[in-house]
């Protein structure tokens, strides 16, 4: 509990030092939601046909809902801002575990706030999704993808703490490349991830096994990321 309290103090201070961070974050998420509403053009008939680009865009962009967009986020490549932040925090009487936990807290808060705005825009602007209007469907579909986003966000958190800016950038591109490969492979086998998650959300709603599986996977991913990052960060040279 002490670690959680210390982490929350770091989180609150980070928000205080960046008073406009939520404004910029929400504007960016509104842009993502507006863009995705045109990409995701669902046809949930018997064939479950859907443009494979929707899979790729969802796989790539949903994890971004776990970021809070401030100067440090946009300057990580140019200034290696994450490493500089860690070097500064290391000289303070704050345990490394609290620093990592603070980042996880920020990711969870970002997912809660950003996902509400993102999926409201997606459901509102996507005419095909409105056909399946229903609270159970919307919540199940959103939570399914949030669970996936948490899983990939756990990887980004691990990279933020352990890699320099340029390495983090290139590894992020690798993650996007893997997302593209997954979308292509799924398409080759005549499937579509967005259609599949929508089908389960429509049929099972809040009892969807895909939704619960994704949320459990996301929670486990965060826990594993915390443990692995803590163990390796203690040995990292921040010079």
XYZ file of N, CA and C in Angstrom:
717
model
N 0.835 -1.205 0.000
C 0.000 0.000 0.000
C 0.872 1.259 0.000
N 2.023 1.193 0.670
C 2.926 2.338 0.681
C 3.412 2.659 -0.729
N 3.732 1.616 -1.487
C 4.181 1.816 -2.867
C 3.080 2.457 -3.688
N 1.840 2.008 -3.510
C 0.724 2.580 -4.250
C 0.538 4.059 -3.909
N 0.667 4.399 -2.623
C 0.523 5.802 -2.214
C 1.645 6.659 -2.780
N 2.877 6.150 -2.716
C 4.006 6.889 -3.275
C 3.846 7.064 -4.774
N 3.378 6.012 -5.426
C 3.158 6.090 -6.876
C 2.093 7.131 -7.199
N 1.037 7.175 -6.385
C -0.033 8.142 -6.629
C 0.453 9.580 -6.427
N 1.359 9.776 -5.495
C 1.940 11.103 -5.298
C 2.703 11.542 -6.541
N 3.452 10.614 -7.148
C 4.183 10.924 -8.382
C 3.199 11.232 -9.504
N 2.143 10.440 -9.586
C 1.143 10.630 -10.638
C 0.475 12.001 -10.519
N 0.066 12.355 -9.293
C -0.582 13.656 -9.080
C 0.358 14.801 -9.400
N 1.630 14.661 -9.000
C 2.598 15.715 -9.267
C 2.839 15.881 -10.758
N 2.817 14.754 -11.476
C 3.012 14.811 -12.922
C 1.888 15.585 -13.587
N 0.657 15.384 -13.114
C -0.483 16.127 -13.665
C -0.398 17.611 -13.303
N 0.037 17.899 -12.088
C 0.153 19.299 -11.669
C 1.210 20.036 -12.475
N 2.282 19.350 -12.815
C 3.348 19.975 -13.591
C 2.971 20.149 -15.060
N 1.911 19.463 -15.486
C 1.464 19.556 -16.881
C -0.028 19.855 -16.888
N -0.424 21.088 -16.581
C -1.846 21.412 -16.391
C -2.695 21.226 -17.639
N -2.086 21.279 -18.820
C -2.866 21.160 -20.054
C -2.764 19.772 -20.683
N -2.174 18.833 -19.930
C -1.911 17.524 -20.518
C -3.203 16.814 -20.915
N -4.245 16.895 -20.103
C -5.486 16.206 -20.431
C -6.182 16.834 -21.626
N -6.040 18.151 -21.777
C -6.640 18.812 -22.931
C -6.019 18.303 -24.222
N -4.676 18.280 -24.273
C -3.992 17.805 -25.475
C -4.267 16.321 -25.706
N -4.336 15.561 -24.614
C -4.614 14.128 -24.738
C -6.001 13.895 -25.323
N -6.997 14.596 -24.800
C -8.364 14.402 -25.269
C -8.537 14.868 -26.714
N -7.854 15.930 -27.097
C -7.911 16.382 -28.493
C -7.326 15.328 -29.428
N -6.213 14.720 -29.009
C -5.588 13.688 -29.833
C -6.485 12.451 -29.923
N -7.111 12.069 -28.805
C -7.991 10.908 -28.804
C -9.235 11.182 -29.657
N -9.730 12.411 -29.631
C -10.856 12.762 -30.496
C -10.483 12.592 -31.959
N -9.258 12.964 -32.298
C -8.779 12.791 -33.678
C -8.732 11.300 -34.041
N -8.227 10.476 -33.107
C -8.159 9.034 -33.362
C -9.565 8.449 -33.540
N -10.484 8.839 -32.665
C -11.848 8.325 -32.754
C -12.525 8.742 -34.046
N -12.322 9.991 -34.454
C -12.895 10.489 -35.699
C -12.336 9.718 -36.890
N -11.013 9.473 -36.883
C -10.369 8.754 -37.980
C -10.842 7.303 -38.041
N -10.887 6.651 -36.878
C -11.264 5.239 -36.842
C -12.702 5.019 -37.278
N -13.564 5.992 -37.087
C -14.966 5.823 -37.470
C -15.105 5.620 -38.966
N -14.140 6.126 -39.740
C -14.182 5.943 -41.182
C -13.461 4.673 -41.621
N -12.495 4.249 -40.826
C -11.750 3.034 -41.162
C -12.570 1.791 -40.862
N -13.235 1.797 -39.710
C -14.021 0.640 -39.300
C -15.402 0.726 -39.937
N -15.555 0.092 -41.067
C -16.840 0.043 -41.760
C -17.315 -1.402 -41.704
N -18.088 -1.735 -40.690
C -18.383 -3.131 -40.378
C -19.558 -3.664 -41.185
N -19.415 -4.917 -41.633
C -20.481 -5.633 -42.300
C -20.619 -6.968 -41.583
N -21.409 -7.014 -40.549
C -21.492 -8.201 -39.705
C -22.560 -9.158 -40.216
N -22.424 -9.512 -41.505
C -23.320 -10.510 -42.063
C -22.767 -11.898 -41.813
N -23.232 -12.875 -42.582
C -22.773 -14.244 -42.394
C -21.299 -14.393 -42.695
N -20.803 -13.615 -43.650
C -19.388 -13.719 -44.011
C -18.499 -12.946 -43.060
N -19.077 -12.020 -42.312
C -18.284 -11.209 -41.394
C -17.246 -10.389 -42.120
N -17.560 -9.947 -43.362
C -16.583 -9.254 -44.186
C -16.257 -7.890 -43.612
N -14.980 -7.563 -43.633
C -14.535 -6.267 -43.148
C -13.172 -5.982 -43.734
N -12.945 -4.761 -44.130
C -11.663 -4.364 -44.689
C -10.541 -4.727 -43.720
N -9.513 -5.473 -44.183
C -8.430 -5.877 -43.272
C -7.660 -4.704 -42.689
N -7.759 -3.520 -43.333
C -7.073 -2.347 -42.785
C -7.593 -1.998 -41.407
N -8.859 -2.351 -41.135
C -9.430 -2.039 -39.818
C -8.710 -2.808 -38.724
N -8.350 -4.061 -39.010
C -7.598 -4.844 -38.025
C -6.266 -4.190 -37.710
N -5.548 -3.811 -38.763
C -4.222 -3.221 -38.577
C -4.307 -1.929 -37.783
N -5.249 -1.065 -38.149
C -5.365 0.232 -37.474
C -5.779 0.049 -36.017
N -6.709 -0.856 -35.753
C -7.117 -1.096 -34.366
C -5.980 -1.693 -33.556
N -5.267 -2.656 -34.117
C -4.152 -3.284 -33.407
C -3.064 -2.274 -33.067
N -2.833 -1.317 -33.968
C -1.776 -0.326 -33.760
C -2.227 0.789 -32.819
N -3.437 1.288 -33.005
C -3.853 2.505 -32.311
C -4.439 2.280 -30.922
N -5.118 1.172 -30.690
C -5.769 0.975 -29.392
C -4.782 1.077 -28.227
N -3.562 0.514 -28.321
C -2.618 0.679 -27.202
C -2.286 2.140 -26.911
N -2.433 3.029 -27.901
C -2.145 4.446 -27.685
C -3.137 5.095 -26.738
N -4.273 4.447 -26.484
C -5.230 4.977 -25.514
C -4.660 4.940 -24.103
N -3.580 4.203 -23.906
C -2.966 4.107 -22.587
C -1.894 5.143 -22.331
N -1.723 6.087 -23.261
C -0.733 7.150 -23.078
C -1.413 8.450 -22.661
N -0.700 9.218 -21.851
C -1.068 10.604 -21.575
C -0.086 11.466 -22.359
N -0.599 12.295 -23.229
C 0.254 12.975 -24.196
C 0.731 14.331 -23.675
N 1.973 14.318 -23.190
C 2.608 15.540 -22.721
C 3.915 15.748 -23.481
N 4.678 16.723 -23.068
C 5.922 17.050 -23.762
C 6.886 15.871 -23.755
N 6.939 15.157 -22.648
C 7.852 14.021 -22.540
C 7.512 12.949 -23.565
N 6.223 12.744 -23.822
C 5.794 11.728 -24.770
C 6.259 12.056 -26.182
N 6.135 13.331 -26.566
C 6.457 13.713 -27.935
C 7.950 13.962 -28.153
N 8.711 14.146 -27.060
C 10.128 14.458 -27.185
C 11.037 13.263 -26.873
N 10.453 12.061 -26.752
C 11.266 10.920 -26.315
C 12.383 10.597 -27.302
N 12.144 10.818 -28.609
C 13.160 10.491 -29.610
C 14.232 11.571 -29.684
N 13.819 12.831 -29.671
C 14.750 13.942 -29.811
C 15.590 14.163 -28.566
N 14.951 14.038 -27.393
C 15.653 14.381 -26.156
C 15.882 13.182 -25.229
N 15.441 12.000 -25.631
C 15.514 10.821 -24.754
C 14.908 11.165 -23.403
N 13.690 11.721 -23.437
C 13.061 12.298 -22.244
C 12.767 11.275 -21.157
N 12.443 10.042 -21.529
C 12.142 9.036 -20.516
C 13.375 8.710 -19.678
N 14.529 8.592 -20.335
C 15.763 8.299 -19.607
C 16.135 9.442 -18.687
N 15.979 10.684 -19.145
C 16.274 11.849 -18.311
C 15.340 11.912 -17.101
N 14.068 11.550 -17.304
C 13.127 11.542 -16.195
C 13.558 10.517 -15.139
N 13.959 9.351 -15.593
C 14.381 8.299 -14.664
C 15.636 8.709 -13.904
N 16.570 9.356 -14.605
C 17.804 9.806 -13.951
C 17.488 10.826 -12.867
N 16.513 11.703 -13.120
C 16.121 12.697 -12.121
C 15.450 12.038 -10.918
N 14.528 11.099 -11.194
C 13.807 10.450 -10.105
C 14.718 9.574 -9.261
N 15.786 9.067 -9.861
C 16.673 8.174 -9.115
C 17.382 8.898 -7.975
N 17.615 10.207 -8.129
C 18.322 10.938 -7.078
C 17.382 11.346 -5.944
N 16.081 11.139 -6.135
C 15.104 11.464 -5.100
C 14.880 10.241 -4.208
N 14.434 10.470 -2.986
C 14.175 9.343 -2.065
C 12.871 8.621 -2.407
N 12.799 8.121 -3.644
C 11.603 7.428 -4.121
C 12.015 6.044 -4.618
N 11.394 4.985 -4.154
C 11.760 3.647 -4.623
C 11.415 3.459 -6.104
N 12.221 2.676 -6.786
C 11.999 2.418 -8.208
C 10.623 1.797 -8.437
N 10.198 0.961 -7.521
C 8.897 0.302 -7.660
C 7.757 1.315 -7.731
N 7.865 2.411 -6.977
C 6.826 3.442 -6.988
C 6.807 4.179 -8.320
N 7.977 4.379 -8.909
C 8.055 5.058 -10.200
C 7.369 4.222 -11.280
N 7.642 2.933 -11.292
C 7.016 2.051 -12.286
C 5.517 1.974 -12.042
N 5.130 1.846 -10.772
C 3.709 1.765 -10.451
C 2.980 3.037 -10.840
N 3.640 4.185 -10.722
C 3.036 5.444 -11.139
C 2.739 5.435 -12.630
N 3.658 4.901 -13.399
C 3.446 4.828 -14.861
C 2.266 3.910 -15.188
N 2.136 2.820 -14.443
C 1.005 1.916 -14.657
C -0.296 2.603 -14.263
N -0.275 3.355 -13.155
C -1.462 4.106 -12.749
C -1.882 5.087 -13.841
N -0.916 5.777 -14.425
C -1.225 6.725 -15.484
C -1.809 6.019 -16.700
N -1.293 4.832 -17.003
C -1.817 4.071 -18.135
C -3.263 3.660 -17.888
N -3.566 3.196 -16.672
C -4.936 2.783 -16.343
C -5.883 3.982 -16.405
N -5.469 5.115 -15.826
C -6.297 6.322 -15.885
C -6.517 6.769 -17.326
N -5.449 6.691 -18.133
C -5.558 7.084 -19.536
C -6.537 6.180 -20.275
N -6.469 4.881 -20.029
C -7.397 3.959 -20.682
C -8.833 4.262 -20.289
N -9.071 4.566 -19.014
C -10.433 4.839 -18.557
C -11.001 6.069 -19.256
N -10.243 7.173 -19.213
C -10.732 8.437 -19.782
C -10.727 8.401 -21.308
N -9.611 7.987 -21.886
C -9.480 8.003 -23.346
C -10.426 7.028 -24.025
N -10.621 5.867 -23.412
C -11.486 4.862 -24.039
C -12.933 5.320 -24.088
N -13.385 5.976 -23.028
C -14.764 6.475 -23.027
C -14.978 7.420 -24.198
N -14.079 8.385 -24.365
C -14.211 9.350 -25.453
C -14.047 8.685 -26.814
N -13.014 7.841 -26.940
C -12.709 7.195 -28.222
C -13.874 6.335 -28.704
N -14.392 5.469 -27.841
C -15.427 4.543 -28.286
C -16.790 5.223 -28.440
N -17.044 6.288 -27.675
C -18.274 7.048 -27.908
C -18.246 7.649 -29.314
N -17.100 8.216 -29.686
C -16.980 8.776 -31.032
C -17.072 7.684 -32.089
N -16.414 6.563 -31.832
C -16.422 5.465 -32.798
C -17.836 4.937 -33.010
N -18.575 4.723 -31.918
C -19.926 4.187 -32.038
C -20.889 5.219 -32.618
N -20.662 6.487 -32.291
C -21.567 7.539 -32.763
C -21.400 7.811 -34.249
N -20.151 7.845 -34.706
C -19.869 8.226 -36.084
C -19.893 7.056 -37.055
N -19.768 5.839 -36.548
C -19.793 4.661 -37.415
C -21.231 4.204 -37.586
N -21.801 4.453 -38.766
C -23.192 4.119 -39.007
C -23.494 2.647 -38.833
N -22.582 1.773 -39.249
C -22.824 0.343 -39.145
C -22.846 -0.113 -37.703
N -21.978 0.459 -36.871
C -21.966 0.093 -35.452
C -23.262 0.509 -34.770
N -23.840 1.628 -35.204
C -25.070 2.098 -34.578
C -26.225 1.123 -34.790
N -26.128 0.307 -35.847
C -27.171 -0.682 -36.095
C -27.282 -1.661 -34.935
N -26.140 -1.921 -34.300
C -26.114 -2.873 -33.191
C -26.149 -2.142 -31.852
N -26.784 -0.977 -31.848
C -26.822 -0.149 -30.649
C -27.368 -0.929 -29.461
N -26.638 -0.833 -28.381
C -27.027 -1.510 -27.148
C -25.885 -1.386 -26.165
N -26.200 -1.051 -24.940
C -25.162 -0.804 -23.947
C -24.262 -2.019 -23.755
N -24.868 -3.203 -23.674
C -24.086 -4.417 -23.479
C -23.095 -4.654 -24.592
N -23.538 -4.477 -25.834
C -22.653 -4.658 -26.982
C -21.514 -3.645 -26.957
N -21.841 -2.378 -26.757
C -20.825 -1.333 -26.776
C -19.775 -1.550 -25.687
N -20.229 -1.831 -24.458
C -19.295 -2.020 -23.345
C -18.417 -3.241 -23.586
N -19.014 -4.328 -24.033
C -18.252 -5.557 -24.280
C -17.213 -5.353 -25.380
N -17.611 -4.726 -26.471
C -16.690 -4.478 -27.580
C -15.538 -3.586 -27.134
N -15.862 -2.514 -26.405
C -14.826 -1.582 -25.953
C -13.864 -2.262 -24.982
N -14.385 -2.999 -24.010
C -13.523 -3.637 -23.018
C -12.651 -4.728 -23.635
N -13.157 -5.384 -24.667
C -12.342 -6.390 -25.357
C -11.077 -5.760 -25.908
N -11.244 -4.632 -26.569
C -10.080 -3.970 -27.168
C -9.232 -3.250 -26.128
N -9.841 -2.791 -25.047
C -9.069 -2.188 -23.962
C -8.155 -3.239 -23.328
N -8.676 -4.446 -23.148
C -7.843 -5.520 -22.616
C -6.640 -5.792 -23.487
N -6.865 -5.839 -24.802
C -5.740 -5.994 -25.738
C -4.786 -4.817 -25.619
N -5.343 -3.608 -25.555
C -4.506 -2.410 -25.465
C -3.634 -2.410 -24.226
N -4.169 -2.878 -23.099
C -3.387 -2.963 -21.860
C -2.218 -3.939 -22.017
N -2.467 -5.035 -22.725
C -1.409 -6.025 -22.935
C -0.245 -5.429 -23.715
N -0.548 -4.711 -24.785
C 0.517 -4.108 -25.592
C 1.111 -2.901 -24.883
N 0.292 -2.165 -24.150
C 0.803 -1.030 -23.379
C 1.832 -1.498 -22.361
N 1.650 -2.705 -21.810
C 2.618 -3.262 -20.865
C 3.989 -3.407 -21.515
N 4.007 -3.744 -22.795
C 5.278 -3.844 -23.525
C 5.896 -2.463 -23.695
N 5.070 -1.472 -24.042
C 5.571 -0.102 -24.195
C 6.151 0.423 -22.876
N 5.488 0.130 -21.766
C 5.995 0.571 -20.461
C 7.361 -0.041 -20.197
N 7.493 -1.315 -20.484
C 8.774 -2.009 -20.302
C 9.874 -1.339 -21.126
N 9.549 -0.978 -22.362
C 10.542 -0.357 -23.245
C 10.875 1.062 -22.798
N 9.874 1.798 -22.303
C 10.108 3.170 -21.834
C 11.178 3.218 -20.755
N 11.104 2.286 -19.839
C 12.007 2.293 -18.693
C 13.383 1.694 -19.001
N 13.465 0.869 -20.003
C 14.704 0.115 -20.212
C 15.467 0.464 -21.481
N 14.865 1.240 -22.377
C 15.533 1.554 -23.635
C 15.670 3.060 -23.823
N 16.733 3.452 -24.514
C 16.917 4.856 -24.877
C 15.949 5.225 -25.992
N 15.831 6.534 -26.254
C 14.822 7.033 -27.181
C 14.840 6.388 -28.548
N 16.018 6.279 -29.166
C 16.093 5.724 -30.518
C 15.728 4.244 -30.537
N 16.212 3.504 -29.546
C 15.884 2.077 -29.467
C 14.385 1.891 -29.244
N 13.809 2.744 -28.403
C 12.365 2.687 -28.135
C 11.577 2.942 -29.416
N 12.035 3.895 -30.208
C 11.368 4.220 -31.469
C 11.377 3.031 -32.423
N 12.542 2.433 -32.619
C 12.657 1.326 -33.571
C 11.895 0.100 -33.092
N 11.916 -0.155 -31.804
C 11.157 -1.288 -31.273
C 9.652 -1.049 -31.386
N 9.239 0.208 -31.290
C 7.825 0.537 -31.498
C 7.412 0.230 -32.933
N 8.308 0.514 -33.887
C 8.025 0.187 -35.289
C 7.933 -1.319 -35.491
N 8.755 -2.063 -34.755
C 8.687 -3.523 -34.830
C 7.321 -4.017 -34.357
N 6.825 -3.421 -33.269
C 5.499 -3.790 -32.770
C 4.437 -3.523 -33.828
N 4.525 -2.380 -34.496
C 3.570 -2.055 -35.551
C 3.691 -3.026 -36.717
N 4.914 -3.422 -37.049
C 5.125 -4.392 -38.131
C 4.483 -5.728 -37.784
N 4.646 -6.149 -36.536
C 4.024 -7.395 -36.085
C 2.501 -7.296 -36.192
N 1.952 -6.128 -35.843
C 0.507 -5.927 -35.975
C 0.072 -6.083 -37.427
N 0.861 -5.549 -38.347
C 0.552 -5.686 -39.762
C 0.588 -7.135 -40.216
N 1.588 -7.867 -39.753
C 1.706 -9.285 -40.113
C 0.515 -10.074 -39.580
N 0.121 -9.783 -38.333
C -1.030 -10.472 -37.741
C -2.293 -10.203 -38.555
N -2.502 -8.934 -38.957
C -3.688 -8.577 -39.741
C -3.703 -9.322 -41.067
N -2.533 -9.447 -41.701
C -2.447 -10.143 -42.991
C -2.719 -11.637 -42.826
N -2.095 -12.243 -41.802
C -2.282 -13.680 -41.568
C -3.743 -13.998 -41.263
N -4.354 -13.165 -40.414
C -5.765 -13.378 -40.077
C -6.626 -13.282 -41.324
N -6.293 -12.336 -42.199
C -7.045 -12.157 -43.444
C -6.869 -13.355 -44.367
N -5.658 -13.878 -44.443
C -5.384 -15.035 -45.296
C -6.256 -16.223 -44.893
N -6.480 -16.362 -43.602
C -7.305 -17.456 -43.102
C -8.795 -17.117 -43.120
N -9.139 -16.025 -43.795
C -10.538 -15.666 -43.984
C -11.241 -15.149 -42.741
N -10.468 -14.590 -41.817
C -11.056 -14.070 -40.583
C -10.801 -12.574 -40.459
N -11.403 -11.976 -39.467
C -11.194 -10.561 -39.190
C -11.374 -10.341 -37.704
N -10.389 -9.729 -37.057
C -10.407 -9.586 -35.604
C -11.520 -8.654 -35.131
N -11.730 -7.547 -35.852
C -12.766 -6.606 -35.440
C -14.148 -7.242 -35.572
N -14.371 -7.960 -36.684
C -15.651 -8.643 -36.868
C -15.871 -9.717 -35.811
N -14.795 -10.442 -35.476
C -14.906 -11.510 -34.481
C -15.251 -10.957 -33.106
N -14.546 -9.900 -32.708
C -14.840 -9.306 -31.395
C -16.243 -8.708 -31.374
N -16.657 -8.131 -32.495
C -18.011 -7.577 -32.563
C -19.053 -8.690 -32.483
N -18.785 -9.815 -33.128
C -19.720 -10.945 -33.089
C -19.900 -11.451 -31.661
N -18.781 -11.688 -30.960
C -18.872 -12.180 -29.591
C -19.541 -11.150 -28.679
N -19.254 -9.870 -28.917
C -19.873 -8.823 -28.100
C -21.374 -8.773 -28.335
N -21.790 -8.993 -29.570
C -23.214 -8.974 -29.899
C -23.941 -10.184 -29.324
N -23.301 -11.357 -29.402
C -23.955 -12.583 -28.963
C -23.907 -12.772 -27.445
N -22.768 -12.427 -26.832
C -22.559 -12.721 -25.413
C -22.626 -11.485 -24.521
N -22.429 -10.313 -25.130
C -22.406 -9.040 -24.408
C -21.433 -9.113 -23.225
N -21.870 -8.804 -21.997
C -20.921 -8.737 -20.880
C -20.435 -10.107 -20.409
N -20.947 -11.174 -20.989
C -20.466 -12.520 -20.686
C -19.504 -13.022 -21.759
N -19.115 -12.144 -22.669
C -18.239 -12.538 -23.773
C -16.931 -13.135 -23.267
N -16.608 -14.374 -23.644
C -15.337 -14.964 -23.214
C -14.138 -14.235 -23.810
N -14.313 -13.642 -24.995
C -13.224 -12.883 -25.607
C -12.925 -11.638 -24.785
N -13.971 -10.965 -24.327
C -13.783 -9.766 -23.506
C -13.050 -10.100 -22.209
N -13.533 -11.125 -21.489
C -12.907 -11.476 -20.228
C -11.499 -12.006 -20.426
N -11.294 -12.758 -21.494
C -9.950 -13.249 -21.789
C -8.982 -12.116 -22.060
N -9.453 -11.098 -22.825
C -8.603 -9.946 -23.138
C -8.277 -9.149 -21.884
N -9.266 -8.949 -21.007
C -9.027 -8.192 -19.781
C -8.061 -8.919 -18.847
N -8.210 -10.225 -18.734
C -7.285 -11.005 -17.896
C -5.883 -10.947 -18.476
N -5.776 -11.090 -19.804
C -4.468 -11.021 -20.457
C -3.822 -9.655 -20.238
N -4.628 -8.585 -20.310
C -4.102 -7.247 -20.078
C -3.608 -7.061 -18.662
N -4.376 -7.559 -17.689
C -3.976 -7.438 -16.284
C -2.703 -8.237 -16.003
N -2.625 -9.445 -16.546
C -1.423 -10.260 -16.365
C -0.223 -9.599 -17.028
N -0.455 -9.020 -18.220
C 0.624 -8.331 -18.927
C 1.189 -7.177 -18.115
N 0.313 -6.404 -17.475
C 0.762 -5.298 -16.637
C 1.568 -5.793 -15.441
N 1.103 -6.872 -14.819
C 1.808 -7.422 -13.662
C 3.188 -7.944 -14.057
N 3.245 -8.679 -15.154
C 4.534 -9.210 -15.622
C 5.471 -8.080 -16.009
N 4.935 -7.062 -16.672
C 5.750 -5.912 -17.064
C 6.326 -5.221 -15.833
N 5.499 -5.061 -14.803
C 5.958 -4.425 -13.556
C 7.112 -5.209 -12.944
N 6.952 -6.514 -12.832
C 7.969 -7.341 -12.196
C 9.264 -7.369 -13.009
N 9.154 -7.548 -14.317
C 10.346 -7.628 -15.161
C 11.058 -6.287 -15.243
N 10.262 -5.212 -15.355
C 10.862 -3.883 -15.436
C 11.576 -3.523 -14.145
N 10.965 -3.832 -13.012
C 11.570 -3.540 -11.719
C 12.903 -4.265 -11.563
N 12.935 -5.528 -11.935
C 14.151 -6.314 -11.780
C 15.290 -5.779 -12.654
N 14.969 -5.401 -13.882
C 16.006 -4.954 -14.807
C 16.376 -3.486 -14.620
N 15.394 -2.667 -14.199
C 15.665 -1.242 -14.037
C 16.648 -0.983 -12.893
N 16.628 -1.836 -11.892
C 17.550 -1.675 -10.777
C 19.018 -1.743 -11.236
N 19.252 -2.426 -12.348
C 20.608 -2.609 -12.861
C 20.944 -1.702 -14.031
N 19.978 -0.913 -14.487
C 20.205 -0.106 -15.697
C 21.101 1.094 -15.403
N 22.040 1.336 -16.316
C 22.891 2.514 -16.248
C 22.207 3.656 -16.983
N 21.850 4.721 -16.268
C 21.120 5.841 -16.860
C 22.045 6.956 -17.340
N 23.331 6.731 -17.326
C 24.271 7.773 -17.745
C 24.163 8.025 -19.243
